[in-house]
């Protein structure tokens, strides 16, 4: 499957289940290999990933619900908890700071470049999951959940949480995606 075909199939899948069409080992391999392969400016390797599975998956979404003190719908959180796992995306801010110090002329760009690399990592893993027949969606409950996540996984303070990607077997496919007039967003200058 080509990259474009993967992106065409990639969708936000909210109907998740714990049963996967592939082994957990395949998921681990996908996340590990993709994290190694996705580029990062100046080869800074600022990206960090936690793959929450099993009891940690359930504990994560319970902790997220608790962090909001009941101000998010339990049904929504339980929908994410129903998945087989969650990919948590981080940036190691010490790595970024180290390069800012080493290359002061580019200092303001390193946080931007780290965010860009994180976005590339997210879409690459998301498309890779879909290639495996696994559904996923992306969530942004941070910064409200930052302390709870760091405590649950015993993570260093320098890891900045960027996004959460619950994934699992596909319980329900989303409706067909509406086509847009892409010329409103893409200008081709010849």
mmCIF file of C-alpha atoms in Angstrom:
data_model
loop_
_atom_site.group_PDB
_atom_site.id
_atom_site.type_symbol
_atom_site.label_atom_id
_atom_site.label_comp_id
_atom_site.label_asym_id
_atom_site.label_seq_id
_atom_site.Cartn_x
_atom_site.Cartn_y
_atom_site.Cartn_z
ATOM 1 C CA UNK A 1 0.000 0.000 0.000
ATOM 2 C CA UNK A 2 1.360 3.428 -0.914
ATOM 3 C CA UNK A 3 1.543 6.362 1.500
ATOM 4 C CA UNK A 4 -1.307 8.089 -0.340
ATOM 5 C CA UNK A 5 -3.466 4.952 -0.156
ATOM 6 C CA UNK A 6 -2.784 4.736 3.587
ATOM 7 C CA UNK A 7 -3.771 8.366 4.036
ATOM 8 C CA UNK A 8 -6.928 7.844 1.969
ATOM 9 C CA UNK A 9 -7.954 4.996 4.290
ATOM 10 C CA UNK A 10 -6.943 6.778 7.500
ATOM 11 C CA UNK A 11 -9.985 8.036 9.375
ATOM 12 C CA UNK A 12 -10.964 8.993 12.908
ATOM 13 C CA UNK A 13 -12.403 5.740 14.208
ATOM 14 C CA UNK A 14 -14.330 6.182 17.466
ATOM 15 C CA UNK A 15 -16.001 2.763 17.601
ATOM 16 C CA UNK A 16 -13.042 0.840 19.064
ATOM 17 C CA UNK A 17 -12.745 -2.572 20.702
ATOM 18 C CA UNK A 18 -9.981 -4.440 22.498
ATOM 19 C CA UNK A 19 -9.810 -7.285 19.971
ATOM 20 C CA UNK A 20 -7.269 -6.482 17.250
ATOM 21 C CA UNK A 21 -6.968 -7.947 13.747
ATOM 22 C CA UNK A 22 -3.184 -8.255 14.287
ATOM 23 C CA UNK A 23 -0.913 -9.220 17.164
ATOM 24 C CA UNK A 24 0.212 -6.751 19.818
ATOM 25 C CA UNK A 25 3.743 -7.564 18.647
ATOM 26 C CA UNK A 26 2.912 -6.097 15.216
ATOM 27 C CA UNK A 27 1.639 -2.925 16.907
ATOM 28 C CA UNK A 28 4.798 -2.670 19.019
ATOM 29 C CA UNK A 29 6.955 -3.148 15.922
ATOM 30 C CA UNK A 30 5.003 -0.505 13.980
ATOM 31 C CA UNK A 31 5.334 2.081 16.765
ATOM 32 C CA UNK A 32 9.015 1.324 17.385
ATOM 33 C CA UNK A 33 10.084 1.282 13.722
ATOM 34 C CA UNK A 34 8.048 4.348 12.804
ATOM 35 C CA UNK A 35 9.470 6.336 15.724
ATOM 36 C CA UNK A 36 12.952 5.483 14.491
ATOM 37 C CA UNK A 37 12.199 6.278 10.827
ATOM 38 C CA UNK A 38 10.327 9.589 11.076
ATOM 39 C CA UNK A 39 12.702 12.531 10.509
ATOM 40 C CA UNK A 40 13.421 15.226 13.062
ATOM 41 C CA UNK A 41 15.240 18.499 12.218
ATOM 42 C CA UNK A 42 19.003 18.371 12.872
ATOM 43 C CA UNK A 43 18.411 14.680 13.671
ATOM 44 C CA UNK A 44 17.534 15.879 17.164
ATOM 45 C CA UNK A 45 15.532 12.758 18.057
ATOM 46 C CA UNK A 46 13.241 14.766 20.311
ATOM 47 C CA UNK A 47 10.230 12.466 19.965
ATOM 48 C CA UNK A 48 9.148 10.174 22.783
ATOM 49 C CA UNK A 49 6.318 7.641 22.739
ATOM 50 C CA UNK A 50 4.556 5.609 25.405
ATOM 51 C CA UNK A 51 2.482 2.661 24.220
ATOM 52 C CA UNK A 52 -0.181 1.964 26.858
ATOM 53 C CA UNK A 53 -1.603 -1.560 26.693
ATOM 54 C CA UNK A 54 -3.693 -3.869 28.873
ATOM 55 C CA UNK A 55 -4.209 -2.661 32.435
ATOM 56 C CA UNK A 56 -2.209 0.519 31.709
ATOM 57 C CA UNK A 57 -4.646 1.365 28.873
ATOM 58 C CA UNK A 58 -7.577 1.158 31.273
ATOM 59 C CA UNK A 59 -5.746 3.012 34.052
ATOM 60 C CA UNK A 60 -4.792 5.782 31.600
ATOM 61 C CA UNK A 61 -8.359 6.585 30.591
ATOM 62 C CA UNK A 62 -9.595 6.331 34.185
ATOM 63 C CA UNK A 63 -6.853 8.800 35.185
ATOM 64 C CA UNK A 64 -7.864 11.117 32.339
ATOM 65 C CA UNK A 65 -11.480 11.040 33.487
ATOM 66 C CA UNK A 66 -10.398 11.719 37.087
ATOM 67 C CA UNK A 67 -8.132 14.614 36.015
ATOM 68 C CA UNK A 68 -11.207 16.426 34.720
ATOM 69 C CA UNK A 69 -13.152 15.872 37.935
ATOM 70 C CA UNK A 70 -16.178 14.551 36.064
ATOM 71 C CA UNK A 71 -16.305 17.498 33.636
ATOM 72 C CA UNK A 72 -16.014 15.214 30.582
ATOM 73 C CA UNK A 73 -18.598 12.622 29.614
ATOM 74 C CA UNK A 74 -17.808 9.203 31.080
ATOM 75 C CA UNK A 75 -19.249 7.591 27.930
ATOM 76 C CA UNK A 76 -16.751 9.444 25.757
ATOM 77 C CA UNK A 77 -13.792 8.434 27.926
ATOM 78 C CA UNK A 78 -15.063 4.855 28.077
ATOM 79 C CA UNK A 79 -15.149 4.834 24.272
ATOM 80 C CA UNK A 80 -11.394 5.499 24.229
ATOM 81 C CA UNK A 81 -10.813 3.064 27.087
ATOM 82 C CA UNK A 82 -12.616 0.383 25.022
ATOM 83 C CA UNK A 83 -9.661 0.319 22.627
ATOM 84 C CA UNK A 84 -6.752 -2.105 22.797
ATOM 85 C CA UNK A 85 -4.237 0.615 23.606
ATOM 86 C CA UNK A 86 -3.182 4.228 23.351
ATOM 87 C CA UNK A 87 -0.121 5.811 21.795
ATOM 88 C CA UNK A 88 0.975 8.816 23.849
ATOM 89 C CA UNK A 89 3.141 11.337 21.978
ATOM 90 C CA UNK A 90 5.719 13.512 23.733
ATOM 91 C CA UNK A 91 8.595 15.880 23.011
ATOM 92 C CA UNK A 92 11.708 15.712 25.184
ATOM 93 C CA UNK A 93 12.191 19.404 25.956
ATOM 94 C CA UNK A 94 15.766 18.843 27.207
ATOM 95 C CA UNK A 95 16.759 17.659 23.723
ATOM 96 C CA UNK A 96 15.180 20.751 22.196
ATOM 97 C CA UNK A 97 16.863 23.035 24.750
ATOM 98 C CA UNK A 98 20.229 21.383 24.134
ATOM 99 C CA UNK A 99 20.037 22.181 20.428
ATOM 100 C CA UNK A 100 18.820 25.706 21.134
ATOM 101 C CA UNK A 101 21.960 26.218 23.221
ATOM 102 C CA UNK A 102 24.215 24.591 20.607
ATOM 103 C CA UNK A 103 22.758 26.482 17.632
ATOM 104 C CA UNK A 104 21.576 29.881 18.966
ATOM 105 C CA UNK A 105 20.869 31.273 15.479
ATOM 106 C CA UNK A 106 18.108 28.656 15.118
ATOM 107 C CA UNK A 107 16.971 28.658 18.754
ATOM 108 C CA UNK A 108 13.431 29.902 18.144
ATOM 109 C CA UNK A 109 12.869 27.246 15.471
ATOM 110 C CA UNK A 110 13.731 24.103 17.447
ATOM 111 C CA UNK A 111 10.412 23.951 19.363
ATOM 112 C CA UNK A 112 8.561 24.446 16.056
ATOM 113 C CA UNK A 113 10.597 21.736 14.349
ATOM 114 C CA UNK A 114 9.997 19.352 17.266
ATOM 115 C CA UNK A 115 6.236 19.926 16.929
ATOM 116 C CA UNK A 116 6.473 19.271 13.197
ATOM 117 C CA UNK A 117 8.324 16.004 13.803
ATOM 118 C CA UNK A 118 5.686 15.010 16.344
ATOM 119 C CA UNK A 119 2.941 15.642 13.793
ATOM 120 C CA UNK A 120 4.795 13.545 11.206
ATOM 121 C CA UNK A 121 5.146 10.763 13.763
ATOM 122 C CA UNK A 122 1.438 10.914 14.617
ATOM 123 C CA UNK A 123 0.221 10.678 11.022
ATOM 124 C CA UNK A 124 2.770 7.992 10.179
ATOM 125 C CA UNK A 125 1.700 5.757 13.063
ATOM 126 C CA UNK A 126 -1.981 6.512 12.407
ATOM 127 C CA UNK A 127 -1.680 5.553 8.720
ATOM 128 C CA UNK A 128 0.376 2.503 9.678
ATOM 129 C CA UNK A 129 -2.312 1.353 12.099
ATOM 130 C CA UNK A 130 -4.919 1.675 9.372
ATOM 131 C CA UNK A 131 -2.739 -0.393 7.021
ATOM 132 C CA UNK A 132 -2.911 -3.125 9.664
ATOM 133 C CA UNK A 133 -6.705 -2.837 9.787
ATOM 134 C CA UNK A 134 -6.584 -1.098 13.178
ATOM 135 C CA UNK A 135 -8.767 1.926 13.936
ATOM 136 C CA UNK A 136 -7.533 5.012 15.788
ATOM 137 C CA UNK A 137 -8.347 8.615 16.581
ATOM 138 C CA UNK A 138 -6.375 11.517 18.011
ATOM 139 C CA UNK A 139 -7.162 13.308 21.270
ATOM 140 C CA UNK A 140 -5.733 16.362 23.015
ATOM 141 C CA UNK A 141 -6.664 16.266 26.694
ATOM 142 C CA UNK A 142 -3.339 17.813 27.626
ATOM 143 C CA UNK A 143 -2.298 19.930 29.493
ATOM 144 C CA UNK A 144 -5.072 19.053 31.990
ATOM 145 C CA UNK A 145 -3.879 15.433 32.158
ATOM 146 C CA UNK A 146 -0.116 16.025 32.074
ATOM 147 C CA UNK A 147 0.581 15.399 35.768
ATOM 148 C CA UNK A 148 -1.641 12.306 35.913
ATOM 149 C CA UNK A 149 0.027 10.786 32.841
ATOM 150 C CA UNK A 150 3.544 11.486 34.107
ATOM 151 C CA UNK A 151 2.673 9.920 37.460
ATOM 152 C CA UNK A 152 0.991 6.850 35.929
ATOM 153 C CA UNK A 153 3.969 6.051 33.686
ATOM 154 C CA UNK A 154 6.705 7.500 35.949
ATOM 155 C CA UNK A 155 7.858 9.919 33.251
ATOM 156 C CA UNK A 156 10.382 12.737 33.595
ATOM 157 C CA UNK A 157 9.151 16.304 33.849
ATOM 158 C CA UNK A 158 10.967 17.219 30.619
ATOM 159 C CA UNK A 159 8.607 15.041 28.532
ATOM 160 C CA UNK A 160 5.932 17.357 27.138
ATOM 161 C CA UNK A 161 2.699 15.549 26.278
ATOM 162 C CA UNK A 162 1.417 16.464 22.808
ATOM 163 C CA UNK A 163 -1.393 14.027 21.947
ATOM 164 C CA UNK A 164 -3.121 10.760 22.773
ATOM 165 C CA UNK A 165 -4.078 8.194 20.107
ATOM 166 C CA UNK A 166 -6.433 5.452 21.319
ATOM 167 C CA UNK A 167 -6.557 2.504 18.927
ATOM 168 C CA UNK A 168 -8.209 -0.864 18.631
ATOM 169 C CA UNK A 169 -10.207 -3.211 16.523
ATOM 170 C CA UNK A 170 -12.838 -1.408 14.477
ATOM 171 C CA UNK A 171 -16.273 -1.901 16.048
ATOM 172 C CA UNK A 172 -17.972 0.566 13.691
ATOM 173 C CA UNK A 173 -16.725 2.234 10.530
ATOM 174 C CA UNK A 174 -17.292 5.990 10.209
ATOM 175 C CA UNK A 175 -19.632 7.453 7.621
ATOM 176 C CA UNK A 176 -18.187 8.251 4.205
ATOM 177 C CA UNK A 177 -15.991 11.327 4.210
ATOM 178 C CA UNK A 178 -17.479 14.347 2.466
ATOM 179 C CA UNK A 179 -15.388 15.583 -0.464
ATOM 180 C CA UNK A 180 -14.235 19.161 -0.223
ATOM 181 C CA UNK A 181 -13.325 21.740 -2.802
ATOM 182 C CA UNK A 182 -9.590 21.411 -2.224
ATOM 183 C CA UNK A 183 -8.876 24.406 -4.460
ATOM 184 C CA UNK A 184 -9.921 26.520 -1.472
ATOM 185 C CA UNK A 185 -6.848 25.273 0.381
ATOM 186 C CA UNK A 186 -4.337 24.466 -2.386
ATOM 187 C CA UNK A 187 -2.990 27.059 -4.790
ATOM 188 C CA UNK A 188 -1.046 25.722 -7.747
ATOM 189 C CA UNK A 189 1.184 28.388 -9.250
ATOM 190 C CA UNK A 190 2.684 27.602 -12.647
#
